[in-house]
Amino acid sequence: VVVEDQPDVSAVLSAYNQQGDPTLYEEYYSGLKHFIECSLDCHRAELSQLFYPLFVHMYLELVYNQHESEAKSFFERFHGDQECYYQDDLRVLSSLTKKEHMKGNETMLDFRTSKFVLRISRDSYQLLKRHLQEKQNNQIWNIVQEHLYIDIFDGMPRSKQQIDAMVGSLAGEAKREANKAKVFFGLLKEPEFDVPLDDEDEEGENEEGKPKKKKPKKDSVGSKSKKQDPNAPPQNRIPLPELKDSDKLDKIMNVKEAARRVRLGPDCLPSICFYTFLNAYQGLTAVDITDDSSMIVGGFADSTVRVWSVTPKKLRSVKTAADLSLIDKESDDVLERIMDEKTASELKILYGHSGPVYGTSFSPDRNYLLSCSEDGTVRLWSLQTFTCLVGYKGHNYPVWDTQFSPYGYYFVSGGHDRVARLWATDHYQPLRIFAGHLADVTCTRFHPNSNYIATGSADRTVRLWDVLNGNCVRIFTGHKGPIHSLAFSPNGRFLATGATDGRVLLWDIGHGLMVGELKGHTDTIYALRFSRDGEILASGSMDNTVRLWDAVKAFEDLETDDFTTATGHINLPENSQDLLLGTYMTKSTPVVHLHFTRRNLLLAAGAYSSQ
């Protein structure tokens, strides 16, 4: 069977036809290299950004035009000059030695179609242009015009550190335009309802000898958020589900718990309770913990999903229909009566997936559980009956992550097909498809106001998408490896991201800027979580440690003036050591999940590995 090439593939590749003399490629490249290395220091750092994209395009051009030996010698001569963070890409590239190889390689096709973005000051650009035109070095000039997007800014050239902080992704940096759109990063107003005081609370006040009348009988919650946050989206910008009575009860519980919350800070670090999965020979691949910390779920490589109760209260299923019809529906404890005591157990195993389960997420109301798998599906399970309700099919390839919206109803999934999808539990088809990443979407997170979704990808960028219209409103570059964890700060203003490069990067969403870098981990960061009031950021890694960082200090006195936003001259303070509040080693357990309870106890989870 002759596989017809998609027309776009051959069109994309044929752009490589305008070939120069293959024997001169090395000369062209080394000529440019010599020119850049001899230029003034202030321009050299900026112009050095050209090395990598030109190297790739010239190599691919040689391969495409079947000059295999020239391509090989070109690769061997210059691949050592590339920045260390392109090692993985170069490994892929070195295996593409024939024209046929290029057709099946999506990453390379993307590299061809999307222009590699470089941010260069006007002075450096003029210098480059003059050099290439004097030399009549058309081959390189053609590539620059055809395949690179040079985002020119007025002002001082950037230093090596400033450039290094921002580059490293598959498509270079983000164009400045990409981060200009307005983002409503504020929080939605909480609904108001009355919290009845407990008897114990009242007694407590009497003991202290204060007059009892001080506090009104009902404490109207939401008083602190009466004023609309100026940066918040309109309340009805996207339709959110109505609160049920059970949700209101839960919110009231939440408020009571919050009153007993520990105020964290550098002098008051959280206790950490570590849940180690022992003998998890099934291969633990995902963990989630309910917001009220009552249940924990594990997704496993043997395609099972296992749910445990973490409290003394056992997990029970609803009775059968026949038994339910006998119950007096008017009784006060009807919710208790519908549960079948015979089914009570600490652990429930959910069967249904046919491949490793890579992501799990509890719904905020604890009635549902999502799981996504290598089998290409996302499944919705009922935690009342512990059965599968729906299988959502849309991804044709492994789905790496899924998460419920903080308001329930909506959820997001991201996978190997390089897109993220937004779903609603009652629709078979996705409501939105977020396309733009150049490689797998490895992790997905909702913004606390549910109007935005962040996705991290193996193309080493993080994107922020608008749920309302599916637009990409932020592109953050700077990680040097695939991104595996994301966390929004509770106030919605900041995003923390962790990757295989062992760095945690901090972003200001409103200004679209990187504002910090936390160095310390020595391996992939799989878990990030802010404490309930955002004072502390916890990170968990494959290096078997949990680290705590001072988030308040990291985000204070940010320089986010217009100049910085316009040019990307970011000056990251080298203050990781000052911000690191503690490092906690496990014996031999990589950390895959972190969760702060409503009282700010930090729960961590991972599977003991016996290597």
Coordinates of C-alpha atoms in Angstrom, one line a residue:
V1 CA 0.0 0.0 0.0
V2 CA 1.5 3.3 -1.0
V3 CA 0.9 5.7 1.9
E4 CA 0.0 9.0 0.4
D5 CA 1.9 11.7 2.1
Q6 CA -0.2 14.4 3.6
P7 CA 0.1 17.3 1.1
D8 CA 1.3 19.6 3.8
V9 CA 4.1 17.4 4.7
S10 CA 5.7 17.4 1.3
A11 CA 5.0 21.1 0.9
V12 CA 6.6 21.8 4.3
L13 CA 9.7 19.8 3.4
S14 CA 10.0 21.1 -0.2
A15 CA 10.9 24.5 1.3
Y16 CA 14.3 22.9 1.6
N17 CA 14.7 22.7 -2.1
Q18 CA 16.4 26.0 -2.7
Q19 CA 19.8 24.4 -2.1
G20 CA 23.2 26.0 -2.2
D21 CA 26.4 24.2 -2.9
P22 CA 26.5 21.4 -0.3
T23 CA 30.2 21.5 0.0
L24 CA 30.1 25.1 1.1
Y25 CA 27.7 24.7 4.0
E26 CA 30.5 24.1 6.5
E27 CA 32.2 27.2 5.2
Y28 CA 29.1 29.3 5.5
Y29 CA 28.5 28.2 9.1
S30 CA 32.0 28.5 10.3
G31 CA 32.2 31.9 8.6
L32 CA 29.2 33.1 10.6
K33 CA 30.5 31.4 13.7
H34 CA 33.8 33.3 13.3
F35 CA 32.0 36.6 12.8
I36 CA 29.8 36.1 15.9
E37 CA 32.7 35.1 18.1
C38 CA 34.7 38.1 17.0
S39 CA 31.9 40.6 17.5
L40 CA 31.7 42.8 20.6
D41 CA 30.7 41.1 23.9
C42 CA 27.4 43.0 24.0
H43 CA 26.3 41.6 20.7
R44 CA 27.9 38.2 20.9
A45 CA 25.5 36.8 23.5
E46 CA 22.5 37.8 21.4
L47 CA 23.8 36.7 18.1
S48 CA 24.9 33.3 19.5
Q49 CA 21.2 32.4 19.7
L50 CA 21.4 31.9 15.9
F51 CA 23.8 29.0 16.1
Y52 CA 21.2 26.4 17.1
P53 CA 18.3 27.1 14.6
L54 CA 20.8 27.6 11.7
F55 CA 22.6 24.4 12.5
V56 CA 19.3 22.5 12.5
H57 CA 18.0 24.0 9.3
M58 CA 21.2 23.7 7.4
Y59 CA 21.6 20.1 8.5
L60 CA 18.0 19.3 7.5
E61 CA 18.5 21.0 4.2
L62 CA 21.5 18.8 3.4
V63 CA 19.6 15.7 4.5
Y64 CA 16.6 16.6 2.4
N65 CA 18.6 17.2 -0.7
Q66 CA 20.3 13.8 -0.1
H67 CA 23.8 15.0 0.5
E68 CA 24.2 12.4 3.2
S69 CA 27.9 12.5 3.7
E70 CA 28.1 16.3 3.8
A71 CA 25.2 16.3 6.3
K72 CA 27.1 13.8 8.5
S73 CA 30.3 15.8 8.4
F74 CA 28.5 19.0 9.0
F75 CA 26.8 17.5 12.1
E76 CA 30.0 16.0 13.5
R77 CA 31.9 19.3 13.1
F78 CA 29.4 21.6 14.7
H79 CA 27.1 19.7 17.0
G80 CA 29.5 20.2 19.9
D81 CA 29.1 23.9 19.8
Q82 CA 25.4 23.9 20.7
E83 CA 24.2 24.7 24.1
C84 CA 24.0 21.8 26.5
Y85 CA 20.2 22.1 26.8
Y86 CA 19.7 21.1 23.2
Q87 CA 21.3 17.6 23.8
D88 CA 18.0 15.7 23.5
D89 CA 17.0 17.4 20.3
L90 CA 20.4 16.8 18.8
R91 CA 20.1 13.1 19.6
V92 CA 16.9 13.0 17.6
L93 CA 18.5 15.0 14.9
S94 CA 21.5 12.7 14.6
S95 CA 19.2 9.8 13.8
L96 CA 17.6 11.6 10.8
T97 CA 20.1 10.8 8.1
K98 CA 17.9 10.2 5.1
K99 CA 15.2 12.2 3.4
E100 CA 12.6 9.4 4.2
H101 CA 13.3 9.8 7.9
M102 CA 12.1 13.3 7.9
K103 CA 8.6 12.6 6.7
G104 CA 7.5 10.6 9.8
N105 CA 9.1 12.8 12.3
E106 CA 6.5 15.2 13.7
T107 CA 8.9 17.1 15.9
M108 CA 11.0 18.0 12.8
L109 CA 8.0 18.9 10.8
D110 CA 7.0 21.3 13.5
F111 CA 10.5 22.7 13.7
R112 CA 10.1 23.3 9.9
T113 CA 6.7 24.9 10.0
S114 CA 6.9 27.0 13.1
K115 CA 9.4 29.8 12.9
F116 CA 12.1 29.7 15.6
V117 CA 11.8 32.9 17.6
L118 CA 14.8 34.9 18.6
R119 CA 14.7 38.1 20.5
I120 CA 17.5 40.5 19.4
S121 CA 18.2 44.2 19.9
R122 CA 18.1 46.4 16.8
D123 CA 21.8 47.1 17.0
S124 CA 22.8 43.4 17.0
Y125 CA 20.3 42.7 14.2
Q126 CA 21.7 45.5 12.0
L127 CA 25.2 44.1 12.6
L128 CA 24.2 40.6 11.4
K129 CA 22.3 41.9 8.4
R130 CA 25.2 44.0 7.3
H131 CA 27.6 41.1 7.6
L132 CA 25.5 38.6 5.7
Q133 CA 24.8 41.0 2.9
E134 CA 28.4 42.0 2.5
K135 CA 29.5 38.4 2.4
Q136 CA 26.7 37.7 -0.2
N137 CA 26.1 34.8 2.1
N138 CA 22.6 34.2 0.6
Q139 CA 22.2 30.7 1.9
I140 CA 22.2 31.8 5.6
W141 CA 20.3 34.9 4.9
N142 CA 17.6 32.8 3.2
I143 CA 17.3 30.6 6.2
V144 CA 17.1 33.5 8.5
Q145 CA 14.3 35.0 6.5
E146 CA 12.5 31.8 5.8
H147 CA 12.7 29.9 9.0
L148 CA 13.5 32.4 11.8
Y149 CA 11.3 35.0 13.4
I150 CA 13.5 37.8 14.7
D151 CA 11.6 39.8 17.3
I152 CA 13.6 43.1 17.3
F153 CA 13.4 45.4 20.3
D154 CA 14.9 48.9 20.8
G155 CA 17.3 49.3 23.7
M156 CA 20.3 47.6 25.2
P157 CA 21.2 44.1 24.1
R158 CA 20.5 41.4 26.7
S159 CA 23.2 39.7 28.6
K160 CA 24.1 36.0 28.5
Q161 CA 22.3 35.4 31.8
Q162 CA 19.2 37.2 30.6
I163 CA 19.1 35.2 27.4
D164 CA 19.9 31.9 29.1
A165 CA 17.0 32.3 31.5
M166 CA 14.5 32.6 28.7
V167 CA 15.6 30.2 25.9
G168 CA 15.7 26.5 25.6
S169 CA 12.3 25.6 24.2
L170 CA 11.7 23.8 20.9
A171 CA 10.6 26.9 19.1
G172 CA 12.9 29.5 20.7
E173 CA 11.4 32.2 22.9
A174 CA 7.8 33.5 22.8
K175 CA 7.2 36.5 20.6
R176 CA 6.5 39.5 22.8
E177 CA 3.1 39.9 21.2
A178 CA 2.2 36.4 22.6
N179 CA 2.1 37.7 26.2
K180 CA 0.4 41.0 25.6
A181 CA -3.3 39.9 25.8
K182 CA -5.2 40.9 29.0
V183 CA -5.6 38.0 31.4
F184 CA -8.2 38.2 34.2
F185 CA -6.1 36.5 36.9
G186 CA -8.3 37.6 39.9
L187 CA -10.5 35.3 41.9
L188 CA -14.3 35.1 41.5
K189 CA -16.4 36.4 44.3
E190 CA -17.4 33.6 46.7
P191 CA -21.1 33.2 47.3
E192 CA -22.3 34.5 50.7
F193 CA -23.9 32.2 53.2
D194 CA -24.1 32.1 57.0
V195 CA -21.9 29.9 59.1
P196 CA -23.5 28.9 62.3
L197 CA -21.1 28.9 65.2
D198 CA -20.3 25.7 66.9
D199 CA -21.2 25.3 70.6
E200 CA -17.6 24.7 71.3
D201 CA -16.6 28.0 69.7
E202 CA -19.0 29.9 72.0
E203 CA -17.7 28.1 75.1
G204 CA -14.2 28.9 74.0
E205 CA -15.0 32.6 73.9
N206 CA -16.5 32.5 77.4
E207 CA -13.5 30.9 78.9
E208 CA -11.3 33.7 77.7
G209 CA -13.5 36.0 79.8
K210 CA -14.6 38.0 76.8
P211 CA -18.2 39.1 76.7
K212 CA -20.2 36.6 74.7
K213 CA -22.1 39.3 72.7
K214 CA -18.9 40.3 70.8
K215 CA -19.6 38.0 67.9
P216 CA -22.9 37.9 66.1
K217 CA -24.7 34.5 66.2
K218 CA -24.2 34.2 62.4
D219 CA -20.9 35.0 60.8
S220 CA -21.4 36.0 57.2
V221 CA -18.6 34.5 55.2
G222 CA -17.5 36.2 52.1
S223 CA -17.2 39.4 54.0
K224 CA -13.6 39.5 53.1
S225 CA -14.3 39.1 49.4
K226 CA -17.3 41.5 49.2
K227 CA -15.4 43.8 46.9
Q228 CA -15.0 42.5 43.4
D229 CA -11.4 41.8 42.6
P230 CA -10.5 44.4 39.9
N231 CA -8.5 41.7 38.0
A232 CA -11.2 39.1 38.2
P233 CA -13.2 38.0 35.2
P234 CA -16.9 38.9 35.1
Q235 CA -18.7 36.4 37.3
N236 CA -20.7 35.0 34.3
R237 CA -17.9 35.0 31.8
I238 CA -18.1 31.2 31.6
P239 CA -21.1 29.4 32.9
L240 CA -20.3 27.6 36.2
P241 CA -22.5 25.0 37.9
E242 CA -24.9 26.1 40.7
L243 CA -23.9 25.3 44.3
K244 CA -25.9 22.4 45.7
D245 CA -26.8 22.2 49.4
S246 CA -24.1 19.7 50.0
D247 CA -21.6 22.0 48.4
K248 CA -22.7 24.8 50.8
L249 CA -22.2 22.5 53.8
D250 CA -18.8 21.6 52.5
K251 CA -17.9 25.3 52.2
I252 CA -19.0 25.9 55.7
M253 CA -16.8 23.0 56.9
N254 CA -14.0 24.5 54.9
V255 CA -14.4 27.9 56.6
K256 CA -14.4 26.3 60.0
E257 CA -11.3 24.4 59.2
A258 CA -9.7 27.5 57.8
A259 CA -10.3 29.3 61.2
R260 CA -8.0 26.6 62.7
R261 CA -5.5 26.9 59.9
V262 CA -1.8 27.3 60.9
R263 CA -0.3 30.5 59.5
L264 CA 2.9 29.3 57.8
G265 CA 6.1 31.3 57.2
P266 CA 9.8 31.0 57.5
D267 CA 9.5 30.6 61.3
C268 CA 6.5 28.3 61.1
L269 CA 7.0 25.5 58.6
P270 CA 4.3 22.9 58.0
S271 CA 4.6 19.4 59.3
I272 CA 4.8 16.9 56.5
C273 CA 3.0 13.6 56.5
F274 CA 4.3 11.2 53.9
Y275 CA 2.1 8.5 52.5
T276 CA 4.5 5.8 51.1
F277 CA 3.0 3.2 48.8
L278 CA 4.8 0.0 49.9
N279 CA 5.1 -3.0 47.6
A280 CA 3.5 -1.1 44.8
Y281 CA 4.8 -3.5 42.3
Q282 CA 1.9 -2.5 40.1
G283 CA 3.8 0.6 39.4
L284 CA 2.4 3.8 40.9
T285 CA 1.9 6.4 38.1
A286 CA -0.5 9.0 39.5
V287 CA -1.9 10.2 42.9
D288 CA -4.6 12.7 44.0
I289 CA -6.0 13.6 47.4
T290 CA -9.5 15.1 47.9
D291 CA -9.6 18.7 49.0
D292 CA -10.8 17.7 52.5
S293 CA -8.0 15.1 52.6
S294 CA -10.4 12.3 53.3
M295 CA -9.5 10.1 50.3
I296 CA -6.4 9.3 48.3
V297 CA -6.3 7.7 44.9
G298 CA -3.5 6.0 43.0
G299 CA -3.3 5.3 39.3
F300 CA -1.1 2.3 38.4
A301 CA 0.8 0.9 35.5
D302 CA -1.2 -2.3 35.7
S303 CA -4.2 -0.1 34.5
T304 CA -6.0 -0.2 37.9
V305 CA -7.2 2.8 39.9
R306 CA -7.2 2.3 43.6
V307 CA -9.1 4.5 46.1
W308 CA -8.3 4.5 49.8
S309 CA -10.0 6.2 52.7
V310 CA -7.4 8.1 54.8
T311 CA -9.8 8.7 57.7
P312 CA -11.3 6.0 60.0
K313 CA -14.5 6.3 57.9
K314 CA -14.7 3.4 55.5
L315 CA -15.7 3.7 51.8
R316 CA -19.2 2.4 51.2
S317 CA -21.3 2.0 48.1
V318 CA -25.0 2.9 47.7
K319 CA -27.4 0.0 48.3
T320 CA -29.1 -1.8 45.4
A321 CA -32.2 -0.3 43.8
A322 CA -34.4 -2.9 45.5
D323 CA -33.1 -2.0 48.9
L324 CA -33.3 1.7 48.2
S325 CA -37.0 1.5 47.5
L326 CA -37.6 0.4 51.1
I327 CA -36.0 3.4 52.6
D328 CA -38.2 6.2 54.2
K329 CA -37.1 9.2 52.1
E330 CA -38.3 11.7 54.6
S331 CA -36.1 10.5 57.5
D332 CA -33.3 12.8 58.7
D333 CA -30.5 10.4 58.2
V334 CA -31.6 9.3 54.7
L335 CA -28.1 9.9 53.4
E336 CA -26.7 7.6 55.9
R337 CA -29.4 4.9 55.3
I338 CA -28.8 4.6 51.6
M339 CA -25.2 3.4 52.2
D340 CA -24.7 -0.3 52.3
E341 CA -22.7 -1.3 55.4
K342 CA -21.8 -4.6 53.8
T343 CA -19.6 -2.9 51.2
A344 CA -17.5 -0.9 53.7
S345 CA -13.8 -1.2 53.1
E346 CA -10.7 0.9 53.2
L347 CA -9.8 0.2 49.6
K348 CA -11.8 0.1 46.4
I349 CA -10.2 -1.0 43.1
L350 CA -11.6 0.4 39.9
Y351 CA -11.1 -1.7 36.7
G352 CA -11.7 -0.5 33.2
H353 CA -8.6 1.0 31.6
S354 CA -6.4 -1.1 29.4
G355 CA -3.1 0.7 29.9
P356 CA -1.2 2.5 32.6
V357 CA -3.1 5.3 34.4
Y358 CA -1.2 8.5 34.2
G359 CA -3.5 11.0 35.8
T360 CA -6.2 11.0 38.5
S361 CA -8.4 13.8 39.8
F362 CA -11.2 14.0 42.4
S363 CA -14.2 16.3 41.8
P364 CA -14.5 19.1 44.3
D365 CA -17.7 17.6 45.7
R366 CA -16.0 14.1 46.1
N367 CA -18.8 12.4 44.1
Y368 CA -16.7 11.7 41.1
L369 CA -13.2 10.7 40.1
L370 CA -11.4 11.1 36.8
S371 CA -8.6 8.9 35.5
C372 CA -6.7 9.1 32.2
S373 CA -4.6 6.4 30.6
E374 CA -2.2 5.2 28.0
D375 CA -5.3 3.7 26.3
G376 CA -6.3 7.1 25.0
T377 CA -9.4 7.5 27.2
V378 CA -10.4 9.6 30.2
R379 CA -12.9 7.8 32.5
L380 CA -15.3 9.3 35.0
W381 CA -16.0 7.1 38.0
S382 CA -18.8 7.4 40.6
L383 CA -17.6 7.4 44.2
Q384 CA -21.1 6.5 45.3
T385 CA -21.2 3.2 43.4
F386 CA -17.4 2.8 42.6
T387 CA -18.3 2.1 39.0
C388 CA -17.3 3.8 35.7
L389 CA -20.0 6.2 34.4
V390 CA -18.4 7.4 31.1
G391 CA -15.4 6.9 28.9
Y392 CA -14.4 10.0 27.1
K393 CA -12.7 9.3 23.8
G394 CA -11.1 12.1 21.9
H395 CA -7.4 11.6 22.3
N396 CA -6.1 8.8 20.0
Y397 CA -2.9 8.5 22.0
P398 CA -1.9 8.2 25.6
V399 CA -3.4 10.9 27.8
W400 CA -0.8 12.1 30.3
D401 CA -2.9 14.3 32.7
T402 CA -6.4 15.3 33.6
Q403 CA -7.8 17.6 36.2
F404 CA -11.3 18.8 37.4
S405 CA -12.1 22.5 37.4
P406 CA -12.1 24.0 40.9
Y407 CA -15.9 24.4 40.4
G408 CA -16.5 20.9 39.2
Y409 CA -18.4 20.0 36.0
Y410 CA -15.5 21.0 33.6
F411 CA -12.3 19.1 33.3
V412 CA -9.2 19.2 31.1
S413 CA -7.0 16.5 29.6
G414 CA -3.7 16.6 27.8
G415 CA -1.8 14.0 25.8
H416 CA 0.6 12.7 23.3
D417 CA -1.4 14.2 20.4
R418 CA 0.0 17.6 21.5
V419 CA -3.3 19.1 22.3
A420 CA -5.3 19.7 25.5
R421 CA -9.0 19.3 25.5
L422 CA -11.7 20.9 27.7
W423 CA -14.6 18.7 28.6
A424 CA -17.8 18.9 30.5
T425 CA -18.9 15.8 32.4
D426 CA -22.3 15.7 30.5
H427 CA -20.9 16.0 27.0
Y428 CA -19.3 13.2 25.0
Q429 CA -17.3 15.6 22.8
P430 CA -14.7 18.1 24.1
L431 CA -16.0 21.7 24.3
R432 CA -12.6 23.2 23.4
I433 CA -9.4 22.0 21.8
F434 CA -6.3 23.9 22.8
A435 CA -3.7 23.4 20.0
G436 CA -0.3 25.0 19.7
H437 CA 2.2 22.9 21.6
L438 CA 4.9 21.3 19.4
A439 CA 5.2 18.1 21.5
D440 CA 3.2 16.1 24.1
V441 CA 1.1 18.0 26.6
T442 CA 2.5 16.5 29.8
C443 CA 0.5 18.3 32.5
T444 CA -2.7 20.4 32.8
R445 CA -4.0 22.7 35.5
F446 CA -7.0 25.0 36.0
H447 CA -6.6 28.6 37.2
P448 CA -8.4 29.1 40.5
N449 CA -11.1 31.2 38.8
S450 CA -11.6 28.4 36.2
N451 CA -11.5 30.8 33.3
Y452 CA -8.0 29.7 32.2
I453 CA -6.0 26.5 31.9
A454 CA -2.3 26.1 32.0
T455 CA -0.6 23.3 30.1
G456 CA 3.0 22.2 30.3
S457 CA 4.6 20.3 27.5
A458 CA 7.6 18.3 26.3
D459 CA 8.3 21.2 23.9
R460 CA 9.6 22.9 27.1
T461 CA 7.0 25.7 27.1
V462 CA 4.1 26.4 29.3
R463 CA 1.0 27.9 27.8
L464 CA -2.0 29.6 29.3
W465 CA -5.3 29.2 27.5
D466 CA -8.6 31.1 27.7
V467 CA -11.4 28.7 28.4
L468 CA -14.0 31.1 26.9
N469 CA -12.6 31.2 23.3
G470 CA -9.7 28.7 23.3
N471 CA -7.1 31.3 22.6
C472 CA -3.5 31.0 23.9
V473 CA -2.9 34.1 26.0
R474 CA 0.5 33.3 27.5
I475 CA 3.6 31.4 26.3
F476 CA 6.3 30.9 28.9
T477 CA 9.7 29.8 27.8
G478 CA 12.8 29.1 30.0
H479 CA 12.7 25.5 31.0
K480 CA 15.4 23.3 29.5
G481 CA 13.4 20.0 29.7
P482 CA 9.8 18.7 29.5
I483 CA 7.5 20.2 32.1
H484 CA 5.9 17.9 34.6
S485 CA 4.3 20.0 37.3
L486 CA 2.3 23.3 37.5
A487 CA 0.7 25.1 40.4
F488 CA -1.2 28.4 40.5
S489 CA -0.8 30.6 43.6
P490 CA -4.0 30.8 45.7
N491 CA -4.5 34.5 44.8
G492 CA -4.4 33.6 41.1
R493 CA -1.5 36.0 40.2
F494 CA 1.4 33.6 39.9
L495 CA 2.2 30.3 38.4
A496 CA 5.0 27.9 39.4
T497 CA 6.3 25.3 37.0
G498 CA 8.7 22.4 37.4
A499 CA 10.5 20.3 34.8
T500 CA 13.0 17.5 34.2
D501 CA 15.7 20.2 34.4
G502 CA 15.2 20.3 38.2
R503 CA 14.3 24.0 38.3
V504 CA 11.2 25.6 39.6
L505 CA 10.3 28.7 37.6
L506 CA 8.0 31.4 38.9
W507 CA 5.8 33.5 36.5
D508 CA 3.8 36.7 36.9
I509 CA 0.7 35.9 34.9
G510 CA -0.6 39.5 34.5
H511 CA 2.7 40.8 33.1
G512 CA 3.6 37.6 31.3
L513 CA 7.1 37.6 32.9
M514 CA 9.4 35.1 34.6
V515 CA 10.0 36.5 38.1
G516 CA 12.0 33.8 39.8
E517 CA 14.0 30.6 39.6
L518 CA 14.4 28.1 42.4
K519 CA 17.4 25.9 42.1
G520 CA 18.1 23.0 44.4
H521 CA 16.4 19.8 43.1
T522 CA 18.7 17.4 41.2
D523 CA 16.0 15.6 39.2
T524 CA 12.6 15.9 37.6
I525 CA 10.0 17.9 39.7
Y526 CA 6.7 16.0 39.7
A527 CA 4.8 17.9 42.3
L528 CA 4.3 21.5 43.2
R529 CA 1.7 23.0 45.6
F530 CA 1.2 26.3 47.3
S531 CA 0.1 26.3 51.0
R532 CA -3.6 27.4 51.5
D533 CA -2.7 31.1 51.9
G534 CA 0.2 31.0 49.5
E535 CA 3.0 31.7 52.0
I536 CA 4.9 28.6 51.1
L537 CA 5.6 26.6 47.9
A538 CA 6.3 22.9 48.3
S539 CA 8.1 21.0 45.5
G540 CA 8.5 17.2 45.3
S541 CA 10.9 15.5 43.0
M542 CA 12.4 12.3 41.7
D543 CA 15.5 13.1 43.7
N544 CA 13.5 11.7 46.8
T545 CA 13.1 15.1 48.5
V546 CA 10.4 17.6 49.4
R547 CA 11.6 21.2 49.5
L548 CA 9.8 24.2 51.0
W549 CA 10.3 27.7 49.5
D550 CA 9.4 31.1 50.9
A551 CA 6.8 32.2 48.4
V552 CA 6.1 35.5 50.0
K553 CA 9.7 36.6 49.7
A554 CA 10.0 35.2 46.2
F555 CA 7.1 37.4 44.9
E556 CA 7.8 40.6 46.9
D557 CA 9.3 43.7 45.3
L558 CA 9.0 42.4 41.8
E559 CA 10.4 44.7 39.1
T560 CA 7.5 44.5 36.6
D561 CA 7.9 47.9 35.0
D562 CA 6.8 48.5 31.4
F563 CA 10.4 48.4 30.1
T564 CA 11.0 44.9 31.4
T565 CA 7.7 43.7 30.0
A566 CA 8.5 45.2 26.7
T567 CA 12.0 43.8 26.2
G568 CA 12.2 40.8 28.5
H569 CA 15.3 42.2 30.2
I570 CA 14.6 40.1 33.3
N571 CA 17.1 40.2 36.2
L572 CA 16.6 37.1 38.2
P573 CA 18.0 37.4 41.7
E574 CA 20.4 34.5 42.5
N575 CA 18.6 33.9 45.8
S576 CA 17.5 30.3 45.7
Q577 CA 19.4 29.6 48.9
D578 CA 17.7 32.4 50.8
L579 CA 14.3 31.2 49.6
L580 CA 14.9 27.6 50.5
L581 CA 13.3 27.0 53.9
G582 CA 13.9 23.2 54.2
T583 CA 14.8 20.0 52.4
Y584 CA 13.3 16.7 53.6
M585 CA 14.7 13.5 52.3
T586 CA 12.8 10.2 52.0
K587 CA 14.7 7.0 52.3
S588 CA 14.1 5.9 48.7
T589 CA 10.7 7.3 47.6
P590 CA 10.4 9.7 44.7
V591 CA 7.7 12.3 45.4
V592 CA 4.8 12.2 43.0
H593 CA 2.1 14.3 44.7
L594 CA 1.8 17.1 47.3
H595 CA -1.3 18.4 49.0
F596 CA -1.9 21.0 51.8
T597 CA -4.8 20.1 54.0
R598 CA -7.3 22.8 54.9
R599 CA -5.3 23.4 58.1
N600 CA -2.0 23.5 56.2
L601 CA -0.6 20.2 57.1
L602 CA 1.5 19.1 54.0
L603 CA 0.7 15.6 52.7
A604 CA 3.1 14.0 50.3
A605 CA 2.9 10.7 48.4
G606 CA 5.1 8.4 46.4
A607 CA 6.0 4.7 45.9
Y608 CA 9.0 3.2 47.7
S609 CA 11.5 2.1 45.1
S610 CA 13.9 -0.5 46.2
Q611 CA 16.9 0.2 43.8

